[in-house]
Coordinates of C-alpha atoms in Angstrom, one line a residue:
Chain A
M1 CA 96.7 119.0 115.6
L2 CA 95.1 115.6 116.1
E3 CA 91.5 115.4 117.5
R4 CA 92.7 113.6 120.6
E5 CA 95.5 116.2 121.2
K6 CA 92.8 118.9 121.1
D7 CA 90.8 116.9 123.7
I8 CA 93.9 116.6 125.9
A9 CA 94.5 120.4 125.7
E10 CA 90.9 121.1 126.5
L11 CA 90.8 118.8 129.5
S12 CA 94.0 120.3 131.0
M13 CA 92.5 123.7 130.6
K14 CA 89.4 122.6 132.4
I15 CA 91.4 121.2 135.3
E16 CA 93.3 124.4 135.5
D17 CA 90.0 126.4 135.5
L18 CA 88.6 124.1 138.2
R19 CA 91.8 124.7 140.4
K20 CA 91.5 128.4 140.0
F21 CA 87.8 128.3 140.8
A22 CA 88.5 126.2 143.9
Q23 CA 91.0 128.7 145.1
E24 CA 88.7 131.7 144.5
K25 CA 85.8 130.1 146.2
K26 CA 88.0 128.4 148.9
A27 CA 86.2 125.2 148.1
D28 CA 87.6 121.7 148.1
F29 CA 87.5 120.1 144.7
S30 CA 90.6 117.9 145.2
A31 CA 88.7 114.6 144.7
E32 CA 87.2 115.8 141.4
I33 CA 90.6 117.2 140.3
M34 CA 92.2 113.9 141.0
V35 CA 89.7 112.0 139.0
L36 CA 90.2 114.4 136.1
E37 CA 93.9 114.2 136.3
D38 CA 93.8 110.5 136.2
K39 CA 91.7 110.8 133.1
L40 CA 94.2 113.2 131.6
Q41 CA 97.1 110.9 132.2
Q42 CA 95.2 108.1 130.6
M43 CA 94.4 110.2 127.6
K44 CA 98.0 111.3 127.3
S45 CA 99.3 107.8 127.3
E46 CA 96.7 106.6 124.8
A47 CA 97.2 109.7 122.6
V48 CA 99.4 107.8 120.1
I49 CA 98.2 104.3 120.7
N50 CA 95.9 102.9 118.0
L51 CA 96.4 105.8 115.7
G52 CA 94.6 105.2 112.4
P53 CA 96.3 105.8 109.1
M54 CA 94.8 109.2 108.8
D55 CA 95.9 110.2 112.3
K56 CA 99.4 109.2 111.3
L57 CA 99.2 111.1 108.1
I58 CA 98.3 114.2 110.0
L59 CA 101.0 113.6 112.6
S60 CA 103.6 113.0 109.9
R61 CA 102.9 116.3 108.4
M62 CA 102.7 118.4 111.6
I63 CA 104.8 121.6 111.5
E64 CA 106.1 120.7 115.0
R65 CA 107.5 117.4 113.8
P66 CA 111.3 117.3 113.8
T67 CA 112.8 117.8 110.4
A68 CA 115.9 116.3 108.8
L69 CA 118.2 119.0 110.1
D70 CA 116.9 118.5 113.6
Y71 CA 117.9 114.9 113.5
I72 CA 121.2 115.5 111.7
E73 CA 122.3 117.9 114.4
K74 CA 121.5 115.4 117.2
V75 CA 122.3 112.1 115.7
F76 CA 125.7 112.9 114.1
D77 CA 128.7 115.0 115.1
G78 CA 130.4 117.7 113.1
F79 CA 128.0 117.9 110.2
I80 CA 129.5 119.9 107.3
E81 CA 126.8 120.8 104.8
L82 CA 127.7 120.6 101.1
H83 CA 125.7 122.4 98.5
G84 CA 124.7 122.2 94.8
D85 CA 124.2 119.7 92.0
R86 CA 127.1 121.1 89.9
K87 CA 124.7 121.4 87.0
F88 CA 122.2 124.2 87.7
R89 CA 121.6 125.2 91.3
D90 CA 121.4 124.3 95.0
D91 CA 118.0 122.9 95.9
P92 CA 117.2 124.0 99.5
S93 CA 114.6 121.1 99.8
I94 CA 117.6 118.8 100.1
V95 CA 120.3 119.1 102.7
G96 CA 123.4 117.0 102.5
G97 CA 126.9 116.7 103.7
I98 CA 129.5 114.8 105.7
A99 CA 129.3 114.0 109.4
R100 CA 130.5 111.5 111.9
L101 CA 128.4 108.7 113.3
G102 CA 130.5 107.8 116.3
N103 CA 133.9 107.6 114.8
M104 CA 132.8 106.8 111.3
P105 CA 132.5 109.4 108.5
V106 CA 129.1 109.1 106.8
T107 CA 127.3 111.0 104.0
V108 CA 124.0 112.4 105.2
I109 CA 121.2 113.5 102.9
G110 CA 117.8 114.7 104.0
Q111 CA 114.7 116.1 102.5
Q112 CA 114.1 119.3 104.5
K113 CA 110.7 120.7 105.2
G114 CA 110.5 124.2 106.7
R115 CA 110.0 124.7 110.4
N116 CA 107.8 127.7 109.8
T117 CA 106.0 129.2 106.8
K118 CA 108.9 131.4 105.7
E119 CA 111.3 128.5 105.7
N120 CA 108.7 126.3 104.0
V121 CA 108.6 128.7 101.1
K122 CA 112.4 128.5 100.9
R123 CA 112.4 124.7 101.2
N124 CA 109.5 124.4 98.7
F125 CA 107.6 122.4 101.4
G126 CA 110.1 119.6 101.0
M127 CA 109.1 119.0 97.4
T128 CA 112.4 118.1 95.7
S129 CA 113.3 119.4 92.3
P130 CA 115.4 117.6 89.7
D131 CA 118.3 119.7 91.0
G132 CA 117.8 118.3 94.5
F133 CA 117.8 114.7 93.3
R134 CA 121.0 115.4 91.3
K135 CA 122.6 117.0 94.3
A136 CA 121.7 113.9 96.3
L137 CA 123.1 111.6 93.7
R138 CA 126.3 113.7 93.5
L139 CA 126.8 113.3 97.2
M140 CA 126.1 109.6 97.0
K141 CA 128.6 109.0 94.3
Q142 CA 131.1 111.0 96.4
A143 CA 130.3 108.7 99.4
E144 CA 130.9 105.7 97.1
K145 CA 134.3 107.0 96.1
F146 CA 135.4 107.5 99.7
R147 CA 133.6 104.4 101.0
R148 CA 131.3 106.3 103.3
P149 CA 127.9 104.8 104.2
V150 CA 125.0 106.9 103.1
I151 CA 122.2 107.8 105.5
C152 CA 119.0 109.4 103.9
F153 CA 116.2 111.1 105.7
I154 CA 112.9 111.0 103.8
D155 CA 110.3 113.7 104.4
T156 CA 108.5 115.0 101.3
P157 CA 104.9 115.4 100.1
G158 CA 106.3 114.3 96.7
A159 CA 108.6 115.5 93.9
D160 CA 108.2 119.1 92.8
P161 CA 105.5 119.1 90.1
G162 CA 106.1 122.6 88.9
V163 CA 107.0 123.9 85.5
G164 CA 110.7 124.4 86.2
A165 CA 111.0 120.8 87.5
E166 CA 109.4 119.6 84.2
E167 CA 111.8 121.8 82.2
R168 CA 114.8 120.3 83.9
G169 CA 113.7 116.7 83.7
Q170 CA 112.0 115.7 86.9
G171 CA 111.3 112.2 85.5
E172 CA 114.8 111.7 84.3
A173 CA 116.3 112.9 87.6
I174 CA 114.2 110.4 89.7
A175 CA 114.8 107.5 87.2
R176 CA 118.6 108.2 87.3
N177 CA 118.6 108.0 91.1
L178 CA 116.8 104.7 91.1
M179 CA 119.2 103.2 88.6
E180 CA 122.3 104.5 90.3
M181 CA 121.3 103.8 93.9
V182 CA 120.5 100.2 93.2
D183 CA 124.2 99.4 92.7
L184 CA 125.8 102.1 94.7
R185 CA 128.9 100.4 96.1
T186 CA 128.5 101.6 99.6
P187 CA 125.9 100.8 102.3
V188 CA 122.7 102.9 102.2
I189 CA 120.2 103.3 105.0
S190 CA 117.0 105.4 104.3
I191 CA 114.9 106.6 107.2
V192 CA 111.4 107.9 106.6
I193 CA 111.0 110.6 109.3
G194 CA 107.7 112.1 108.3
E195 CA 105.9 112.0 105.0
G196 CA 107.2 109.6 102.3
G197 CA 105.4 110.8 99.3
S198 CA 105.5 109.0 95.9
G199 CA 108.4 109.1 93.5
G200 CA 109.9 112.0 95.4
A201 CA 110.5 109.7 98.4
L202 CA 111.4 106.6 96.3
A203 CA 114.2 108.5 94.7
L204 CA 116.1 108.4 98.0
S205 CA 114.8 105.1 99.2
I206 CA 116.8 102.5 97.2
A207 CA 118.6 101.4 100.3
D208 CA 119.9 98.3 102.0
E209 CA 117.4 99.0 104.7
I210 CA 114.4 101.3 104.8
W211 CA 113.4 102.3 108.4
M212 CA 110.3 104.3 109.3
L213 CA 109.6 106.2 112.4
E214 CA 106.5 104.7 114.1
H215 CA 104.1 107.4 113.0
S216 CA 105.5 108.2 109.6
V217 CA 103.9 107.3 106.3
F218 CA 105.1 106.1 102.9
S219 CA 102.8 105.9 99.9
I220 CA 102.5 105.9 96.1
L221 CA 100.7 109.2 96.3
S222 CA 99.1 111.3 99.0
P223 CA 95.8 109.9 100.0
E224 CA 94.2 113.1 98.8
G225 CA 95.8 112.6 95.3
F226 CA 94.8 108.9 95.4
A227 CA 91.2 109.7 96.1
S228 CA 91.2 112.4 93.5
I229 CA 92.5 110.1 90.8
L230 CA 90.4 107.0 91.6
W231 CA 87.3 108.6 92.9
K232 CA 87.5 112.1 91.5
D233 CA 87.0 113.3 95.1
S234 CA 90.0 114.4 97.2
S235 CA 87.8 114.8 100.3
R236 CA 87.7 111.0 100.5
A237 CA 91.3 111.0 101.6
K238 CA 90.6 109.3 105.0
E239 CA 89.0 106.4 103.2
A240 CA 92.0 106.3 100.8
A241 CA 94.4 106.3 103.8
Q242 CA 92.6 103.4 105.3
I243 CA 93.1 101.1 102.3
M244 CA 96.4 102.3 100.9
K245 CA 98.7 100.7 103.5
I246 CA 100.7 103.8 104.1
T247 CA 101.8 103.2 107.8
A248 CA 105.1 102.0 109.0
Q249 CA 103.4 98.9 110.5
D250 CA 101.6 98.0 107.2
L251 CA 104.7 98.5 105.2
M252 CA 106.7 96.3 107.6
A253 CA 104.0 93.6 107.1
L254 CA 104.4 93.9 103.4
K255 CA 108.2 93.6 103.7
I256 CA 108.7 96.9 101.9
I257 CA 110.7 98.2 104.9
E258 CA 113.0 96.6 107.4
K259 CA 112.4 98.3 110.7
V260 CA 110.0 100.5 112.6
L261 CA 111.6 102.9 115.0
P262 CA 109.5 103.5 118.1
E263 CA 108.6 107.2 118.8
P264 CA 108.6 108.8 122.2
P265 CA 105.2 109.0 124.0
G266 CA 103.1 111.5 122.2
G267 CA 105.2 111.3 119.0
A268 CA 108.6 112.4 117.8
H269 CA 107.8 116.1 118.2
K270 CA 107.2 115.7 122.0
D271 CA 110.8 114.6 122.5
P272 CA 113.2 115.2 119.5
D273 CA 116.2 114.3 121.7
G274 CA 114.7 111.0 122.6
M275 CA 113.8 110.3 119.0
S276 CA 117.3 111.2 117.9
A277 CA 118.8 108.9 120.5
V278 CA 116.7 106.0 119.1
I279 CA 117.8 106.7 115.5
R280 CA 121.4 107.0 116.7
E281 CA 121.4 103.8 118.6
N282 CA 119.9 101.9 115.7
L283 CA 122.4 103.3 113.3
L284 CA 125.3 102.4 115.6
Q285 CA 124.1 98.8 115.5
V286 CA 124.4 98.6 111.7
P287 CA 127.5 96.6 110.8
F288 CA 128.8 99.2 108.3
G289 CA 132.3 97.9 108.5
A290 CA 131.4 94.3 107.5
M291 CA 129.0 95.6 104.8
K292 CA 131.8 97.6 103.3
E293 CA 134.0 94.5 103.3
Q294 CA 131.3 92.5 101.5
I295 CA 130.0 95.2 99.3
N296 CA 129.3 92.7 96.4
E297 CA 127.0 90.7 98.5
V298 CA 125.4 93.9 99.9
V299 CA 124.6 95.2 96.4
E300 CA 123.3 91.8 95.3
R301 CA 121.0 91.7 98.3
R302 CA 119.8 95.2 97.6
Y303 CA 119.0 94.3 94.0
T304 CA 117.2 91.1 95.0
K305 CA 115.1 93.0 97.6
Y306 CA 113.7 95.3 94.9
R307 CA 113.5 92.5 92.3
K308 CA 111.1 90.6 94.5
T309 CA 108.6 93.4 94.9
G310 CA 105.1 93.0 93.4
A311 CA 102.1 90.7 93.7
Y312 CA 100.9 88.6 90.8
L313 CA 99.8 85.1 89.9
E314 CA 101.6 82.9 87.5
Chain B
M1 CA 83.7 150.4 84.5
F2 CA 87.2 149.8 85.7
K3 CA 87.2 147.4 88.6
I4 CA 90.3 147.3 90.8
N5 CA 89.5 143.9 92.2
K6 CA 89.7 142.4 88.8
V7 CA 93.3 143.6 88.5
F8 CA 94.4 142.0 91.7
K9 CA 92.2 139.0 91.5
K10 CA 94.0 135.7 91.2
P11 CA 94.0 134.7 87.6
H12 CA 91.7 131.8 87.8
Y13 CA 91.2 131.8 84.1
L14 CA 94.7 130.4 83.7
T15 CA 93.6 127.2 85.4
L16 CA 90.7 127.0 83.1
Q17 CA 92.8 127.6 80.1
Q18 CA 95.2 124.9 81.2
N19 CA 92.3 122.5 81.7
N20 CA 90.9 123.4 78.3
L21 CA 94.2 122.8 76.7
Q22 CA 94.5 119.5 78.3
E23 CA 91.0 118.6 77.4
A24 CA 91.7 119.6 73.9
Q25 CA 94.8 117.5 74.0
K26 CA 92.8 114.6 75.2
E27 CA 90.3 114.9 72.4
K28 CA 93.1 115.2 69.9
N29 CA 94.4 111.9 71.0
A30 CA 91.2 110.1 71.0
L31 CA 90.4 108.3 67.8
P32 CA 89.1 110.6 65.1
A33 CA 85.3 110.6 64.7
I34 CA 84.1 108.0 62.3
P35 CA 80.9 109.2 60.7
N36 CA 80.2 106.2 58.5
G37 CA 83.3 104.1 58.7
L38 CA 84.6 105.1 55.3
W39 CA 85.7 108.6 56.0
I40 CA 87.0 110.1 59.2
K41 CA 87.5 113.6 60.4
C42 CA 90.9 114.4 61.9
K43 CA 90.2 115.9 65.3
H44 CA 93.5 117.8 65.0
C45 CA 93.3 119.5 61.7
G46 CA 89.6 119.0 60.9
E47 CA 90.4 117.5 57.5
T48 CA 88.2 114.6 56.2
I49 CA 90.3 111.7 55.3
Y50 CA 89.7 108.3 53.8
N51 CA 89.7 105.7 56.7
K52 CA 91.7 103.2 54.7
D53 CA 94.4 105.7 54.0
F54 CA 94.5 106.6 57.7
N55 CA 95.0 103.0 58.7
A56 CA 97.5 102.3 55.9
N57 CA 99.4 105.4 57.2
H58 CA 99.6 103.7 60.6
K59 CA 97.1 106.0 62.3
V60 CA 98.9 109.2 61.2
C61 CA 96.6 111.8 59.7
T62 CA 97.3 112.0 55.9
A63 CA 96.5 115.7 55.9
C64 CA 98.4 117.1 59.0
G65 CA 100.6 114.3 60.1
H66 CA 99.1 114.1 63.6
H67 CA 100.1 110.8 65.3
Y68 CA 97.2 109.1 66.9
R69 CA 97.6 106.4 69.5
M70 CA 98.3 102.8 68.4
N71 CA 97.5 99.7 70.4
A72 CA 100.2 97.2 71.2
R73 CA 99.3 94.8 68.4
E74 CA 99.3 97.6 65.8
R75 CA 102.7 98.7 67.1
I76 CA 104.2 95.2 66.9
D77 CA 102.9 94.9 63.3
L78 CA 104.5 98.2 62.5
I79 CA 107.9 97.5 63.9
M80 CA 108.6 93.7 63.8
D81 CA 109.3 91.7 60.7
T82 CA 106.2 89.8 59.7
G83 CA 106.0 86.4 61.5
T84 CA 109.1 86.9 63.7
F85 CA 107.5 88.2 66.9
K86 CA 107.2 85.7 69.8
E87 CA 105.5 86.9 73.0
I88 CA 107.0 85.9 76.3
N89 CA 105.6 85.8 79.9
T90 CA 102.0 85.6 78.8
D91 CA 100.8 83.9 82.0
L92 CA 101.2 86.6 84.6
K93 CA 97.9 87.5 86.2
T94 CA 97.0 90.7 88.0
V95 CA 95.9 90.3 91.6
N96 CA 94.3 92.8 94.0
P97 CA 96.8 93.3 96.8
L98 CA 94.9 96.2 98.5
D99 CA 91.5 94.6 98.1
F100 CA 90.6 97.8 96.2
E101 CA 86.9 97.7 95.5
G102 CA 86.1 96.9 91.9
Y103 CA 89.7 96.3 90.8
E104 CA 89.3 92.7 89.7
E105 CA 86.1 93.6 87.8
K106 CA 87.9 96.5 86.1
I107 CA 90.7 94.2 85.0
A108 CA 88.4 91.5 83.7
D109 CA 86.4 94.1 81.9
T110 CA 89.4 95.8 80.4
I111 CA 90.9 92.4 79.2
K112 CA 87.7 91.9 77.3
K113 CA 87.3 95.4 75.9
A114 CA 90.9 96.0 75.0
D115 CA 91.5 92.4 73.9
I116 CA 94.9 92.3 75.7
A117 CA 96.0 90.6 78.9
E118 CA 97.7 93.5 80.6
A119 CA 99.1 97.0 79.8
V120 CA 102.3 95.7 78.3
V121 CA 103.2 93.0 75.7
T122 CA 106.7 91.7 75.8
G123 CA 108.6 89.4 73.5
Y124 CA 111.3 89.2 70.9
G125 CA 111.7 89.1 67.2
K126 CA 113.4 90.8 64.3
I127 CA 113.5 94.4 63.1
H128 CA 114.7 94.4 59.4
G129 CA 116.5 91.3 60.3
N130 CA 118.0 92.6 63.6
D131 CA 117.2 90.7 66.8
S132 CA 115.6 92.7 69.5
V133 CA 113.6 92.2 72.7
I134 CA 110.7 94.6 72.9
A135 CA 108.2 95.8 75.4
V136 CA 105.1 97.5 74.0
M137 CA 102.8 99.4 76.4
D138 CA 99.1 99.8 75.5
S139 CA 97.2 102.9 76.7
N140 CA 93.9 101.1 76.0
F141 CA 94.6 99.0 79.1
M142 CA 93.9 101.2 82.1
M143 CA 95.9 104.0 80.5
G144 CA 99.0 101.8 80.3
S145 CA 99.4 102.1 84.1
M146 CA 102.2 100.1 85.7
G147 CA 101.2 97.7 88.4
S148 CA 103.0 94.5 89.5
V149 CA 102.4 92.6 86.3
V150 CA 103.6 95.4 84.0
G151 CA 106.7 95.9 86.2
E152 CA 107.4 92.2 86.3
K153 CA 107.0 91.7 82.5
I154 CA 109.3 94.6 81.8
T155 CA 111.8 93.4 84.3
R156 CA 111.8 89.9 82.8
A157 CA 112.2 91.4 79.3
F158 CA 115.4 93.1 80.5
E159 CA 116.6 89.9 82.2
F160 CA 115.8 87.9 79.0
A161 CA 117.7 90.4 76.9
T162 CA 120.7 90.5 79.3
A163 CA 120.9 86.7 79.3
K164 CA 120.8 86.6 75.5
S165 CA 123.0 89.7 75.0
K166 CA 120.3 91.4 73.0
P167 CA 119.1 95.0 72.9
V168 CA 115.8 96.1 74.5
I169 CA 113.4 98.5 72.9
V170 CA 110.6 99.8 75.0
F171 CA 107.6 101.6 73.5
A172 CA 106.3 103.6 76.5
A173 CA 102.6 104.6 76.7
S174 CA 101.5 105.1 80.2
G175 CA 99.7 107.4 82.7
G176 CA 102.2 106.2 85.3
A177 CA 102.1 103.9 88.3
R178 CA 98.8 102.0 88.9
M179 CA 97.1 103.5 91.9
Q180 CA 95.0 100.4 92.7
E181 CA 98.1 98.4 93.7
G182 CA 99.4 101.2 96.0
I183 CA 103.0 101.0 97.2
L184 CA 103.6 97.8 95.2
S185 CA 103.2 99.8 92.0
L186 CA 105.6 102.5 93.3
M187 CA 108.1 99.7 93.9
Q188 CA 107.9 98.6 90.3
M189 CA 109.7 101.8 89.4
A190 CA 112.6 100.6 91.4
K191 CA 112.4 97.1 90.1
T192 CA 112.3 98.0 86.4
S193 CA 115.1 100.6 86.8
A194 CA 117.2 98.0 88.6
A195 CA 116.7 95.6 85.7
A196 CA 117.5 98.3 83.2
A197 CA 120.7 99.0 85.2
R198 CA 121.8 95.3 85.0
H199 CA 121.2 95.3 81.2
D200 CA 123.1 98.5 81.0
R201 CA 126.1 97.2 83.0
A202 CA 126.2 94.2 80.7
G203 CA 126.9 96.6 77.9
E204 CA 123.7 96.0 76.0
L205 CA 121.7 98.7 74.1
Y206 CA 118.5 100.1 75.5
V207 CA 116.3 102.3 73.3
T208 CA 113.1 103.8 74.5
V209 CA 110.4 105.2 72.2
L210 CA 108.2 107.6 74.1
T211 CA 104.7 107.7 72.6
D212 CA 101.6 109.5 73.6
P213 CA 101.2 109.6 76.6
T214 CA 104.3 108.9 78.7
T215 CA 103.9 110.3 82.2
G216 CA 104.3 109.8 86.0
G217 CA 106.0 106.8 87.4
V218 CA 106.9 105.4 83.9
T219 CA 108.6 108.7 83.0
A220 CA 110.3 108.6 86.4
S221 CA 111.7 105.1 85.8
F222 CA 112.6 103.0 82.8
A223 CA 111.2 105.3 80.1
M224 CA 113.9 107.9 80.8
L225 CA 116.8 105.5 81.1
G226 CA 117.4 104.6 77.5
D227 CA 120.9 104.9 76.0
I228 CA 118.9 106.5 73.2
I229 CA 115.5 108.1 73.8
L230 CA 113.3 108.6 70.8
A231 CA 109.8 110.1 70.8
E232 CA 106.9 110.4 68.4
P233 CA 105.9 113.9 67.2
G234 CA 103.4 115.6 69.5
A235 CA 103.5 113.0 72.2
L236 CA 102.6 114.1 75.7
I237 CA 105.7 113.4 77.9
G238 CA 106.1 114.6 81.5
F239 CA 106.3 113.7 85.1
A240 CA 103.5 115.4 86.9
G241 CA 100.0 114.7 85.5
K242 CA 97.1 117.1 85.1
R243 CA 95.7 116.7 88.6
V244 CA 99.0 117.2 90.3
G245 CA 99.6 120.1 88.0
E246 CA 96.4 121.7 89.1
Q247 CA 98.0 122.3 92.5
T248 CA 100.6 124.5 90.9
I249 CA 98.1 126.9 89.4
G250 CA 99.1 130.4 88.7
Q251 CA 102.2 129.2 86.9
K252 CA 101.9 130.1 83.2
L253 CA 102.6 127.0 81.1
P254 CA 105.2 127.5 78.4
E255 CA 104.3 126.9 74.8
G256 CA 104.1 123.2 74.0
F257 CA 104.7 122.2 77.6
Q258 CA 105.2 118.5 78.1
T259 CA 105.3 117.6 74.4
A260 CA 108.0 115.7 72.6
E261 CA 109.1 118.9 71.0
F262 CA 109.4 120.6 74.4
L263 CA 111.5 117.8 75.7
I264 CA 113.9 117.8 72.8
D265 CA 114.4 121.5 73.2
H266 CA 115.3 121.0 76.8
G267 CA 117.7 118.2 76.1
F268 CA 115.9 115.2 77.5
I269 CA 115.3 113.2 74.4
D270 CA 117.6 112.3 71.5
K271 CA 115.3 112.4 68.5
I272 CA 111.8 112.8 67.3
V273 CA 111.0 110.2 64.8
T274 CA 107.8 110.1 62.6
R275 CA 106.0 106.8 62.5
D276 CA 106.9 106.1 58.9
N277 CA 110.6 106.3 59.8
L278 CA 110.5 104.5 63.1
K279 CA 111.2 100.9 62.0
L280 CA 114.1 102.0 59.8
T281 CA 115.6 104.2 62.6
L282 CA 115.4 101.4 65.1
S283 CA 116.9 98.8 62.8
R284 CA 119.8 101.2 62.0
L285 CA 120.5 101.9 65.6
I286 CA 120.5 98.2 66.5
K287 CA 122.8 97.4 63.6
L288 CA 125.3 100.1 64.7
H289 CA 125.6 98.3 68.1
Y290 CA 125.3 94.7 67.1
S291 CA 127.2 93.6 64.0

């Protein structure tokens, strides 16, 4: 929970206490209560204004934050989940399948974090294994064949760094997705809904447009990892978050992403339906039909976008 | 006395062992100690060998065959026909997009110390008479990490080769994406893979040679995309580095984890080639595709 959310909870408890106290003592504290309630309203509306990068990082990782499946259910109709990479197994950290966006069939792929500890263990905390990336690629190639747009939901601390992932070629799996997605001959939209961690997020983000929810983050590595590598001190994560340019707003300014989707007051977790409606409205505005007609130009634009990344002098 | 808490205690020693292993690996890969310049002691087998023999053997221990790291110039001398190599894109300069404290100084310092402009040298020349575009990474330059300049040079090497219908050979040696450039470094993975894809779709040959170490964002992009993937014996090759690996403590590491030998057993590389055979192998592969 964010510091300011704690403050809000504390203040509302205090107001409640004061009310009870006033009732018990039959005393009139209404003026004081009104002042406090004004203050509470103000705090609530400011709760997610001027959030720093570290606040956003915490918010993006909150267990209450809606996950890929929450959005998939609300944004699309008739989702049919499809499983497995056809090579080794079904990675539960990736969900994917076919659904309808309005009247149009689309392929939906999402990195799925758990909504509680038990599910998080099953989902490997959203850390995708090579099998998950291969499953995602299989579904994308299927989408290409049937000319369905691909919508990806990004939410991962990073690719699975475990022994099994290394044994099954984590590096190769990510690399293959980058290479294949860049000229996938169907439109691709990737939406960062929470944590966009490192190569594990990049492997689903080679898209015509990358969107980020207002309080989501996307980074080369977690700020903890960044601080640990560069300063040998992971406790300096806040400092790292400050300079890394991990927020949607910073990445928009850097032209790494195309759109920031506003979150409901208090953050996406306060109103998943409202957030889903925003995602849906934005997706419905994408000219998928025209993009499919001009797929050569779309693929060329996608290539050029990634070709132009980087900062150097010549 | 038998202590029950020792039985159920989390096996912290595993972590230590893992660290020790990696420390040992690190030491093994450092240059052998040079007591007086004439003789050196191999840190891998402990044998004392004649320094001149070691260098003549392209930094491979004459006693045990351990492959020590080479810098980019040494690698180019080993692979390219004498006098044929021409470097391209020498004027790209690294900037400090995140205003990361000390980055400019570090770059300037490394340029002086390592006597190289950035962590990759790109160019073209002949390998036993066969034309090839090459990109040689150098682990002496900030552990061969990939920032914008490395990504751009590798991308341009692919574009150059695609335009000229030539093969690309990449000698990978990298700790991964360069943290100091943040998200821009991450994007270099996409950029280089995209350029490799274009070269691939044009029907040209791409060979990667994975040398010690090849890890992180380089493994997860162009290094693993070769039509043919070669590796040097004993090279450390993997995705997750030591620090990330530490988070997965408790998992017992398999024998030879993240070595070239481990990868060939698991089907992720085509062939392990010793340094004395590397030039010949590459030239034969090119000839089979371009003649």
